[in-house]
PDB file of C-alpha atoms in Angstrom:
ATOM      1  CA  UNK A   8      -0.809 -18.225  19.369  1.00 55.00           C
ATOM      2  CA  UNK A   9      -0.345 -14.949  17.461  1.00 66.00           C
ATOM      3  CA  UNK A  10       1.398 -14.462  14.141  1.00 70.00           C
ATOM      4  CA  UNK A  11       5.032 -13.483  14.877  1.00 86.00           C
ATOM      5  CA  UNK A  12       6.033 -12.794  11.257  1.00 90.00           C
ATOM      6  CA  UNK A  13       7.543  -9.360  10.697  1.00 94.00           C
ATOM      7  CA  UNK A  14       5.230  -7.468   8.354  1.00 95.00           C
ATOM      8  CA  UNK A  15       6.136  -4.044   6.970  1.00 97.00           C
ATOM      9  CA  UNK A  16       3.634  -2.034   4.938  1.00 97.00           C
ATOM     10  CA  UNK A  17       4.520   1.054   2.929  1.00 97.00           C
ATOM     11  CA  UNK A  18       2.129   3.714   1.678  1.00 96.00           C
ATOM     12  CA  UNK A  19       3.878   6.281  -0.493  1.00 95.00           C
ATOM     13  CA  UNK A  20       3.416   9.546  -2.301  1.00 96.00           C
ATOM     14  CA  UNK A  21       3.935   9.205  -6.032  1.00 96.00           C
ATOM     15  CA  UNK A  22       7.515  10.116  -6.855  1.00 95.00           C
ATOM     16  CA  UNK A  23       8.762   9.719  -3.284  1.00 95.00           C
ATOM     17  CA  UNK A  24      10.679   6.520  -4.051  1.00 95.00           C
ATOM     18  CA  UNK A  25       8.615   4.455  -1.622  1.00 95.00           C
ATOM     19  CA  UNK A  26       8.538   1.378  -3.833  1.00 95.00           C
ATOM     20  CA  UNK A  27      12.320   1.433  -4.229  1.00 95.00           C
ATOM     21  CA  UNK A  28      12.695   1.771  -0.464  1.00 96.00           C
ATOM     22  CA  UNK A  29      10.359  -1.175   0.073  1.00 96.00           C
ATOM     23  CA  UNK A  30      12.234  -3.449  -2.328  1.00 96.00           C
ATOM     24  CA  UNK A  31      15.610  -2.465  -0.884  1.00 95.00           C
ATOM     25  CA  UNK A  32      14.321  -3.084   2.623  1.00 95.00           C
ATOM     26  CA  UNK A  33      12.975  -6.506   1.679  1.00 95.00           C
ATOM     27  CA  UNK A  34      16.273  -7.505   0.056  1.00 95.00           C
ATOM     28  CA  UNK A  35      18.394  -6.380   2.993  1.00 94.00           C
ATOM     29  CA  UNK A  36      16.156  -7.972   5.627  1.00 94.00           C
ATOM     30  CA  UNK A  37      15.520 -11.147   3.641  1.00 94.00           C
ATOM     31  CA  UNK A  38      11.768 -10.550   3.446  1.00 95.00           C
ATOM     32  CA  UNK A  39       9.388 -11.337   0.608  1.00 94.00           C
ATOM     33  CA  UNK A  40       8.331  -8.254  -1.374  1.00 95.00           C
ATOM     34  CA  UNK A  41       4.838  -7.668  -2.731  1.00 94.00           C
ATOM     35  CA  UNK A  42       3.618  -4.760  -4.818  1.00 90.00           C
ATOM     36  CA  UNK A  43       1.472  -5.382  -7.896  1.00 84.00           C
ATOM     37  CA  UNK A  44       2.228  -9.096  -7.578  1.00 87.00           C
ATOM     38  CA  UNK A  45      -0.834  -9.044  -5.328  1.00 83.00           C
ATOM     39  CA  UNK A  46      -3.021  -8.391  -8.371  1.00 84.00           C
ATOM     40  CA  UNK A  47      -1.871 -11.542 -10.179  1.00 84.00           C
ATOM     41  CA  UNK A  48      -2.284 -13.637  -7.036  1.00 84.00           C
ATOM     42  CA  UNK A  49      -5.768 -12.251  -6.379  1.00 83.00           C
ATOM     43  CA  UNK A  50      -6.679 -12.980  -9.989  1.00 84.00           C
ATOM     44  CA  UNK A  51      -5.535 -16.589  -9.673  1.00 82.00           C
ATOM     45  CA  UNK A  52      -7.454 -17.056  -6.431  1.00 77.00           C
ATOM     46  CA  UNK A  53     -10.661 -15.525  -7.762  1.00 80.00           C
ATOM     47  CA  UNK A  54     -10.561 -16.693 -11.404  1.00 75.00           C
ATOM     48  CA  UNK A  55     -11.286 -13.055 -12.291  1.00 78.00           C
ATOM     49  CA  UNK A  56      -9.104 -11.681 -15.082  1.00 80.00           C
ATOM     50  CA  UNK A  57      -6.009  -9.841 -13.897  1.00 78.00           C
ATOM     51  CA  UNK A  58      -6.962  -6.905 -16.128  1.00 79.00           C
ATOM     52  CA  UNK A  59      -9.957  -6.174 -13.874  1.00 80.00           C
ATOM     53  CA  UNK A  60      -7.691  -5.926 -10.838  1.00 79.00           C
ATOM     54  CA  UNK A  61      -5.293  -3.672 -12.735  1.00 81.00           C
ATOM     55  CA  UNK A  62      -8.074  -1.360 -13.908  1.00 79.00           C
ATOM     56  CA  UNK A  63      -9.224  -0.923 -10.304  1.00 75.00           C
ATOM     57  CA  UNK A  64      -5.730  -0.869  -8.786  1.00 72.00           C
ATOM     58  CA  UNK A  65      -5.495   1.845  -6.108  1.00 72.00           C
ATOM     59  CA  UNK A  66      -8.453   3.668  -7.647  1.00 71.00           C
ATOM     60  CA  UNK A  67     -11.913   4.343  -6.211  1.00 61.00           C
ATOM     61  CA  UNK A  68     -13.199   5.974  -9.395  1.00 55.00           C
ATOM     62  CA  UNK A  69     -16.778   7.203  -9.368  1.00 51.00           C
ATOM     63  CA  UNK A  70     -17.599   4.699  -6.631  1.00 54.00           C
ATOM     64  CA  UNK A  71     -16.424   7.251  -4.092  1.00 47.00           C
ATOM     65  CA  UNK A  72     -19.491   9.325  -4.905  1.00 46.00           C
ATOM     66  CA  UNK A  73     -21.687   6.522  -3.614  1.00 46.00           C
ATOM     67  CA  UNK A  74     -19.978   6.396  -0.230  1.00 47.00           C
ATOM     68  CA  UNK A  75     -21.610   8.640   2.351  1.00 43.00           C
ATOM     69  CA  UNK A  76     -19.502  11.520   3.615  1.00 44.00           C
ATOM     70  CA  UNK A  77     -17.759  10.815   6.912  1.00 45.00           C
ATOM     71  CA  UNK A  78     -15.685   8.079   8.496  1.00 46.00           C
ATOM     72  CA  UNK A  79     -17.415   5.181   6.765  1.00 54.00           C
ATOM     73  CA  UNK A  80     -15.664   2.337   5.054  1.00 61.00           C
ATOM     74  CA  UNK A  81     -16.408  -0.470   2.666  1.00 61.00           C
ATOM     75  CA  UNK A  82     -17.297  -3.890   4.044  1.00 62.00           C
ATOM     76  CA  UNK A  83     -14.142  -5.535   2.789  1.00 58.00           C
ATOM     77  CA  UNK A  84     -13.447  -8.133   5.448  1.00 66.00           C
ATOM     78  CA  UNK A  85     -16.183 -10.574   4.655  1.00 70.00           C
ATOM     79  CA  UNK A  86     -15.740 -13.477   2.274  1.00 75.00           C
ATOM     80  CA  UNK A  87     -15.485 -12.306  -1.355  1.00 76.00           C
ATOM     81  CA  UNK A  88     -18.243 -13.409  -3.691  1.00 69.00           C
ATOM     82  CA  UNK A  89     -17.713 -15.814  -6.571  1.00 69.00           C
ATOM     83  CA  UNK A  90     -21.149 -15.041  -8.004  1.00 70.00           C
ATOM     84  CA  UNK A  91     -22.949 -11.935  -9.168  1.00 67.00           C
ATOM     85  CA  UNK A  92     -20.920  -8.749  -9.542  1.00 74.00           C
ATOM     86  CA  UNK A  93     -17.552 -10.344  -8.878  1.00 78.00           C
ATOM     87  CA  UNK A  94     -15.689  -7.458 -10.527  1.00 78.00           C
ATOM     88  CA  UNK A  95     -17.128  -4.746  -8.276  1.00 81.00           C
ATOM     89  CA  UNK A  96     -14.441  -2.644  -6.527  1.00 81.00           C
ATOM     90  CA  UNK A  97     -15.492  -3.946  -3.107  1.00 84.00           C
ATOM     91  CA  UNK A  98     -15.305  -7.580  -4.184  1.00 84.00           C
ATOM     92  CA  UNK A  99     -11.947  -7.180  -5.935  1.00 85.00           C
ATOM     93  CA  UNK A 100     -10.560  -5.526  -2.817  1.00 87.00           C
ATOM     94  CA  UNK A 101     -11.838  -8.406  -0.681  1.00 88.00           C
ATOM     95  CA  UNK A 102      -9.827 -10.835  -2.796  1.00 87.00           C
ATOM     96  CA  UNK A 103      -6.717  -8.652  -2.473  1.00 89.00           C
ATOM     97  CA  UNK A 104      -7.198  -8.335   1.278  1.00 90.00           C
ATOM     98  CA  UNK A 105      -7.574 -12.113   1.563  1.00 89.00           C
ATOM     99  CA  UNK A 106      -4.332 -12.676  -0.350  1.00 90.00           C
ATOM    100  CA  UNK A 107      -2.445 -10.179   1.819  1.00 92.00           C
ATOM    101  CA  UNK A 108      -3.661 -11.766   5.045  1.00 92.00           C
ATOM    102  CA  UNK A 109      -2.751 -15.249   3.825  1.00 91.00           C
ATOM    103  CA  UNK A 110       0.747 -14.129   2.810  1.00 93.00           C
ATOM    104  CA  UNK A 111       1.256 -12.393   6.148  1.00 94.00           C
ATOM    105  CA  UNK A 112       0.294 -15.608   7.912  1.00 92.00           C
ATOM    106  CA  UNK A 113       2.767 -17.654   5.857  1.00 92.00           C
ATOM    107  CA  UNK A 114       5.926 -15.523   5.784  1.00 93.00           C
ATOM    108  CA  UNK A 115       7.612 -12.260   6.839  1.00 94.00           C
ATOM    109  CA  UNK A 116       7.097  -9.709   4.071  1.00 95.00           C
ATOM    110  CA  UNK A 117       6.943  -6.136   2.819  1.00 96.00           C
ATOM    111  CA  UNK A 118       3.754  -4.860   1.173  1.00 96.00           C
ATOM    112  CA  UNK A 119       3.613  -1.664  -0.886  1.00 96.00           C
ATOM    113  CA  UNK A 120       0.324   0.217  -1.294  1.00 92.00           C
ATOM    114  CA  UNK A 121      -3.255  -1.072  -1.521  1.00 89.00           C
ATOM    115  CA  UNK A 122      -4.072  -0.019   2.054  1.00 93.00           C
ATOM    116  CA  UNK A 123      -2.139  -3.056   3.309  1.00 94.00           C
ATOM    117  CA  UNK A 124      -1.380  -1.411   6.641  1.00 95.00           C
ATOM    118  CA  UNK A 125      -5.075  -0.910   7.298  1.00 94.00           C
ATOM    119  CA  UNK A 126      -6.030  -4.406   6.138  1.00 92.00           C
ATOM    120  CA  UNK A 127      -3.431  -6.177   8.256  1.00 93.00           C
ATOM    121  CA  UNK A 128      -3.949  -3.953  11.287  1.00 92.00           C
ATOM    122  CA  UNK A 129      -7.476  -5.382  11.480  1.00 86.00           C
ATOM    123  CA  UNK A 130      -6.066  -8.892  11.928  1.00 84.00           C
ATOM    124  CA  UNK A 131      -5.581  -9.345  15.654  1.00 83.00           C
ATOM    125  CA  UNK A 132      -3.341 -12.362  15.048  1.00 83.00           C
ATOM    126  CA  UNK A 133      -0.637 -10.205  13.438  1.00 87.00           C
ATOM    127  CA  UNK A 134       1.609  -8.980  16.241  1.00 87.00           C
ATOM    128  CA  UNK A 135       4.693  -7.593  14.467  1.00 92.00           C
ATOM    129  CA  UNK A 136       3.251  -5.043  12.042  1.00 95.00           C
ATOM    130  CA  UNK A 137       5.062  -1.831  11.110  1.00 96.00           C
ATOM    131  CA  UNK A 138       3.224   0.739   8.969  1.00 97.00           C
ATOM    132  CA  UNK A 139       5.386   3.224   7.060  1.00 97.00           C
ATOM    133  CA  UNK A 140       4.419   6.325   5.060  1.00 97.00           C
ATOM    134  CA  UNK A 141       7.050   7.568   2.613  1.00 97.00           C
ATOM    135  CA  UNK A 142       6.761  11.095   1.252  1.00 96.00           C
ATOM    136  CA  UNK A 143       8.947  13.814  -0.255  1.00 96.00           C
ATOM    137  CA  UNK A 144       8.894  17.510  -1.050  1.00 96.00           C
ATOM    138  CA  UNK A 145       6.906  18.291  -4.185  1.00 95.00           C
ATOM    139  CA  UNK A 146       9.886  19.683  -6.104  1.00 95.00           C
ATOM    140  CA  UNK A 147      11.874  16.490  -5.521  1.00 95.00           C
ATOM    141  CA  UNK A 148       8.930  14.314  -6.524  1.00 96.00           C
ATOM    142  CA  UNK A 149       8.474  16.221  -9.766  1.00 97.00           C
ATOM    143  CA  UNK A 150      12.192  15.837 -10.510  1.00 95.00           C
ATOM    144  CA  UNK A 151      12.116  12.103  -9.836  1.00 94.00           C
ATOM    145  CA  UNK A 152       9.030  11.512 -12.001  1.00 96.00           C
ATOM    146  CA  UNK A 153      10.611  13.513 -14.842  1.00 96.00           C
ATOM    147  CA  UNK A 154      13.783  11.413 -14.600  1.00 95.00           C
ATOM    148  CA  UNK A 155      12.175   7.996 -14.175  1.00 94.00           C
ATOM    149  CA  UNK A 156       9.266   8.432 -16.617  1.00 94.00           C
ATOM    150  CA  UNK A 157      11.242  10.599 -19.086  1.00 95.00           C
ATOM    151  CA  UNK A 158       8.518  13.253 -19.320  1.00 96.00           C
ATOM    152  CA  UNK A 159       8.311  17.040 -19.136  1.00 96.00           C
ATOM    153  CA  UNK A 160       7.860  18.988 -15.925  1.00 96.00           C
ATOM    154  CA  UNK A 161       4.270  19.855 -16.854  1.00 95.00           C
ATOM    155  CA  UNK A 162       3.357  16.226 -17.530  1.00 96.00           C
ATOM    156  CA  UNK A 163       5.098  15.114 -14.340  1.00 96.00           C
ATOM    157  CA  UNK A 164       3.036  17.555 -12.282  1.00 96.00           C
ATOM    158  CA  UNK A 165      -0.190  16.376 -13.924  1.00 96.00           C
ATOM    159  CA  UNK A 166       0.708  12.720 -13.384  1.00 94.00           C
ATOM    160  CA  UNK A 167       1.480  13.327  -9.720  1.00 96.00           C
ATOM    161  CA  UNK A 168      -1.842  15.133  -9.181  1.00 95.00           C
ATOM    162  CA  UNK A 169      -3.785  12.366 -10.921  1.00 94.00           C
ATOM    163  CA  UNK A 170      -2.179   9.441  -9.119  1.00 92.00           C
ATOM    164  CA  UNK A 171      -2.167  11.185  -5.730  1.00 93.00           C
ATOM    165  CA  UNK A 172      -5.884  11.869  -6.082  1.00 92.00           C
ATOM    166  CA  UNK A 173      -6.560   8.247  -7.040  1.00 91.00           C
ATOM    167  CA  UNK A 174      -4.617   6.894  -4.068  1.00 92.00           C
ATOM    168  CA  UNK A 175      -6.260   9.333  -1.662  1.00 92.00           C
ATOM    169  CA  UNK A 176      -9.765   8.414  -2.846  1.00 91.00           C
ATOM    170  CA  UNK A 177      -8.966   4.695  -2.872  1.00 90.00           C
ATOM    171  CA  UNK A 178      -7.751   4.780   0.721  1.00 92.00           C
ATOM    172  CA  UNK A 179     -10.739   6.841   1.840  1.00 92.00           C
ATOM    173  CA  UNK A 180     -13.211   4.594   0.051  1.00 89.00           C
ATOM    174  CA  UNK A 181     -11.965   1.337   1.530  1.00 89.00           C
ATOM    175  CA  UNK A 182     -10.816   2.439   4.990  1.00 90.00           C
ATOM    176  CA  UNK A 183     -12.895   5.491   5.851  1.00 90.00           C
ATOM    177  CA  UNK A 184      -9.646   7.212   6.841  1.00 91.00           C
ATOM    178  CA  UNK A 185      -7.540   9.966   5.323  1.00 94.00           C
ATOM    179  CA  UNK A 186      -4.548   8.622   3.423  1.00 94.00           C
ATOM    180  CA  UNK A 187      -2.175  11.319   4.692  1.00 94.00           C
ATOM    181  CA  UNK A 188      -3.321  11.246   8.305  1.00 95.00           C
ATOM    182  CA  UNK A 189      -0.088  10.238  10.015  1.00 95.00           C
ATOM    183  CA  UNK A 190      -2.020   8.650  12.877  1.00 94.00           C
ATOM    184  CA  UNK A 191      -2.557   5.736  10.485  1.00 94.00           C
ATOM    185  CA  UNK A 192       1.185   5.004  10.422  1.00 97.00           C
ATOM    186  CA  UNK A 193       3.957   4.094  12.832  1.00 96.00           C
ATOM    187  CA  UNK A 194       6.729   5.929  11.003  1.00 96.00           C
ATOM    188  CA  UNK A 195       6.412   8.681   8.356  1.00 96.00           C
ATOM    189  CA  UNK A 196       9.651   9.514   6.516  1.00 96.00           C
ATOM    190  CA  UNK A 197      10.596  12.363   4.160  1.00 96.00           C
ATOM    191  CA  UNK A 198      12.979  10.976   1.530  1.00 96.00           C
ATOM    192  CA  UNK A 199      13.971  14.495   0.478  1.00 94.00           C
ATOM    193  CA  UNK A 200      15.866  14.840   3.717  1.00 84.00           C
ATOM    194  CA  UNK A 201      17.465  11.399   3.809  1.00 89.00           C
ATOM    195  CA  UNK A 202      17.568   9.817   0.382  1.00 89.00           C
ATOM    196  CA  UNK A 203      16.350   6.308  -0.439  1.00 95.00           C
ATOM    197  CA  UNK A 204      19.267   4.271   0.930  1.00 94.00           C
ATOM    198  CA  UNK A 205      19.232   6.194   4.198  1.00 95.00           C
ATOM    199  CA  UNK A 206      15.455   5.818   4.438  1.00 96.00           C
ATOM    200  CA  UNK A 207      15.796   2.036   4.226  1.00 96.00           C
ATOM    201  CA  UNK A 208      18.497   2.173   6.911  1.00 95.00           C
ATOM    202  CA  UNK A 209      16.269   4.282   9.164  1.00 96.00           C
ATOM    203  CA  UNK A 210      13.437   1.773   8.852  1.00 96.00           C
ATOM    204  CA  UNK A 211      15.844  -1.059   9.703  1.00 95.00           C
ATOM    205  CA  UNK A 212      16.913   0.808  12.835  1.00 94.00           C
ATOM    206  CA  UNK A 213      13.277   1.364  13.751  1.00 95.00           C
ATOM    207  CA  UNK A 214      12.591  -2.357  13.329  1.00 94.00           C
ATOM    208  CA  UNK A 215      15.471  -3.071  15.733  1.00 93.00           C
ATOM    209  CA  UNK A 216      14.192  -0.540  18.265  1.00 93.00           C
ATOM    210  CA  UNK A 217      10.797  -2.226  18.172  1.00 91.00           C
ATOM    211  CA  UNK A 218      12.542  -5.478  19.089  1.00 89.00           C
ATOM    212  CA  UNK A 219      11.649  -7.353  15.902  1.00 85.00           C
ATOM    213  CA  UNK A 220      15.254  -8.038  14.848  1.00 80.00           C
ATOM    214  CA  UNK A 221      18.786  -7.795  16.239  1.00 72.00           C
TER     215      UNK A 221
END
């Protein structure tokens, strides 16, 4: 018997408002919402300090240099190790992936980031998975980061470049796929055109069209 829980995953450009959309969607649909809560839960499961998970959160760092060029991916679906180099990026990701799969088995939920769409798409038991990519025009993202983080335009642009590069490398390192390849998602949405409330409404309509809710 397959897992019938509705699972929505959201990858997002920095400054696109994807996290806000995810939380709003979870509240309106009555789903559990998980973003960096995953880090605390993975820490508790592994007995590895939460700070290690936060340092590696959505970052591949120099480890990307050790991955051969091409569509290769980390072996992240085996059982994580409790001995040896338990704080290696691959092992930390295994713990996170384990937590996400367990949560998806237990309850309908929304996951933001951490390649959740890829992780859960590998689980053949999960039948009702919707993978969203939220993006926005660069000018709008810079404006939003300036407003939310209270920083200058120059700093906002630098922060966007840094975080976008980290997320891109992280996704490539663990999945072997390109983060912005829309073939990895069911529904890409530009929040510049719609706004955050309308984006959440569009996703709800998409969920209905897929037959996962009335």
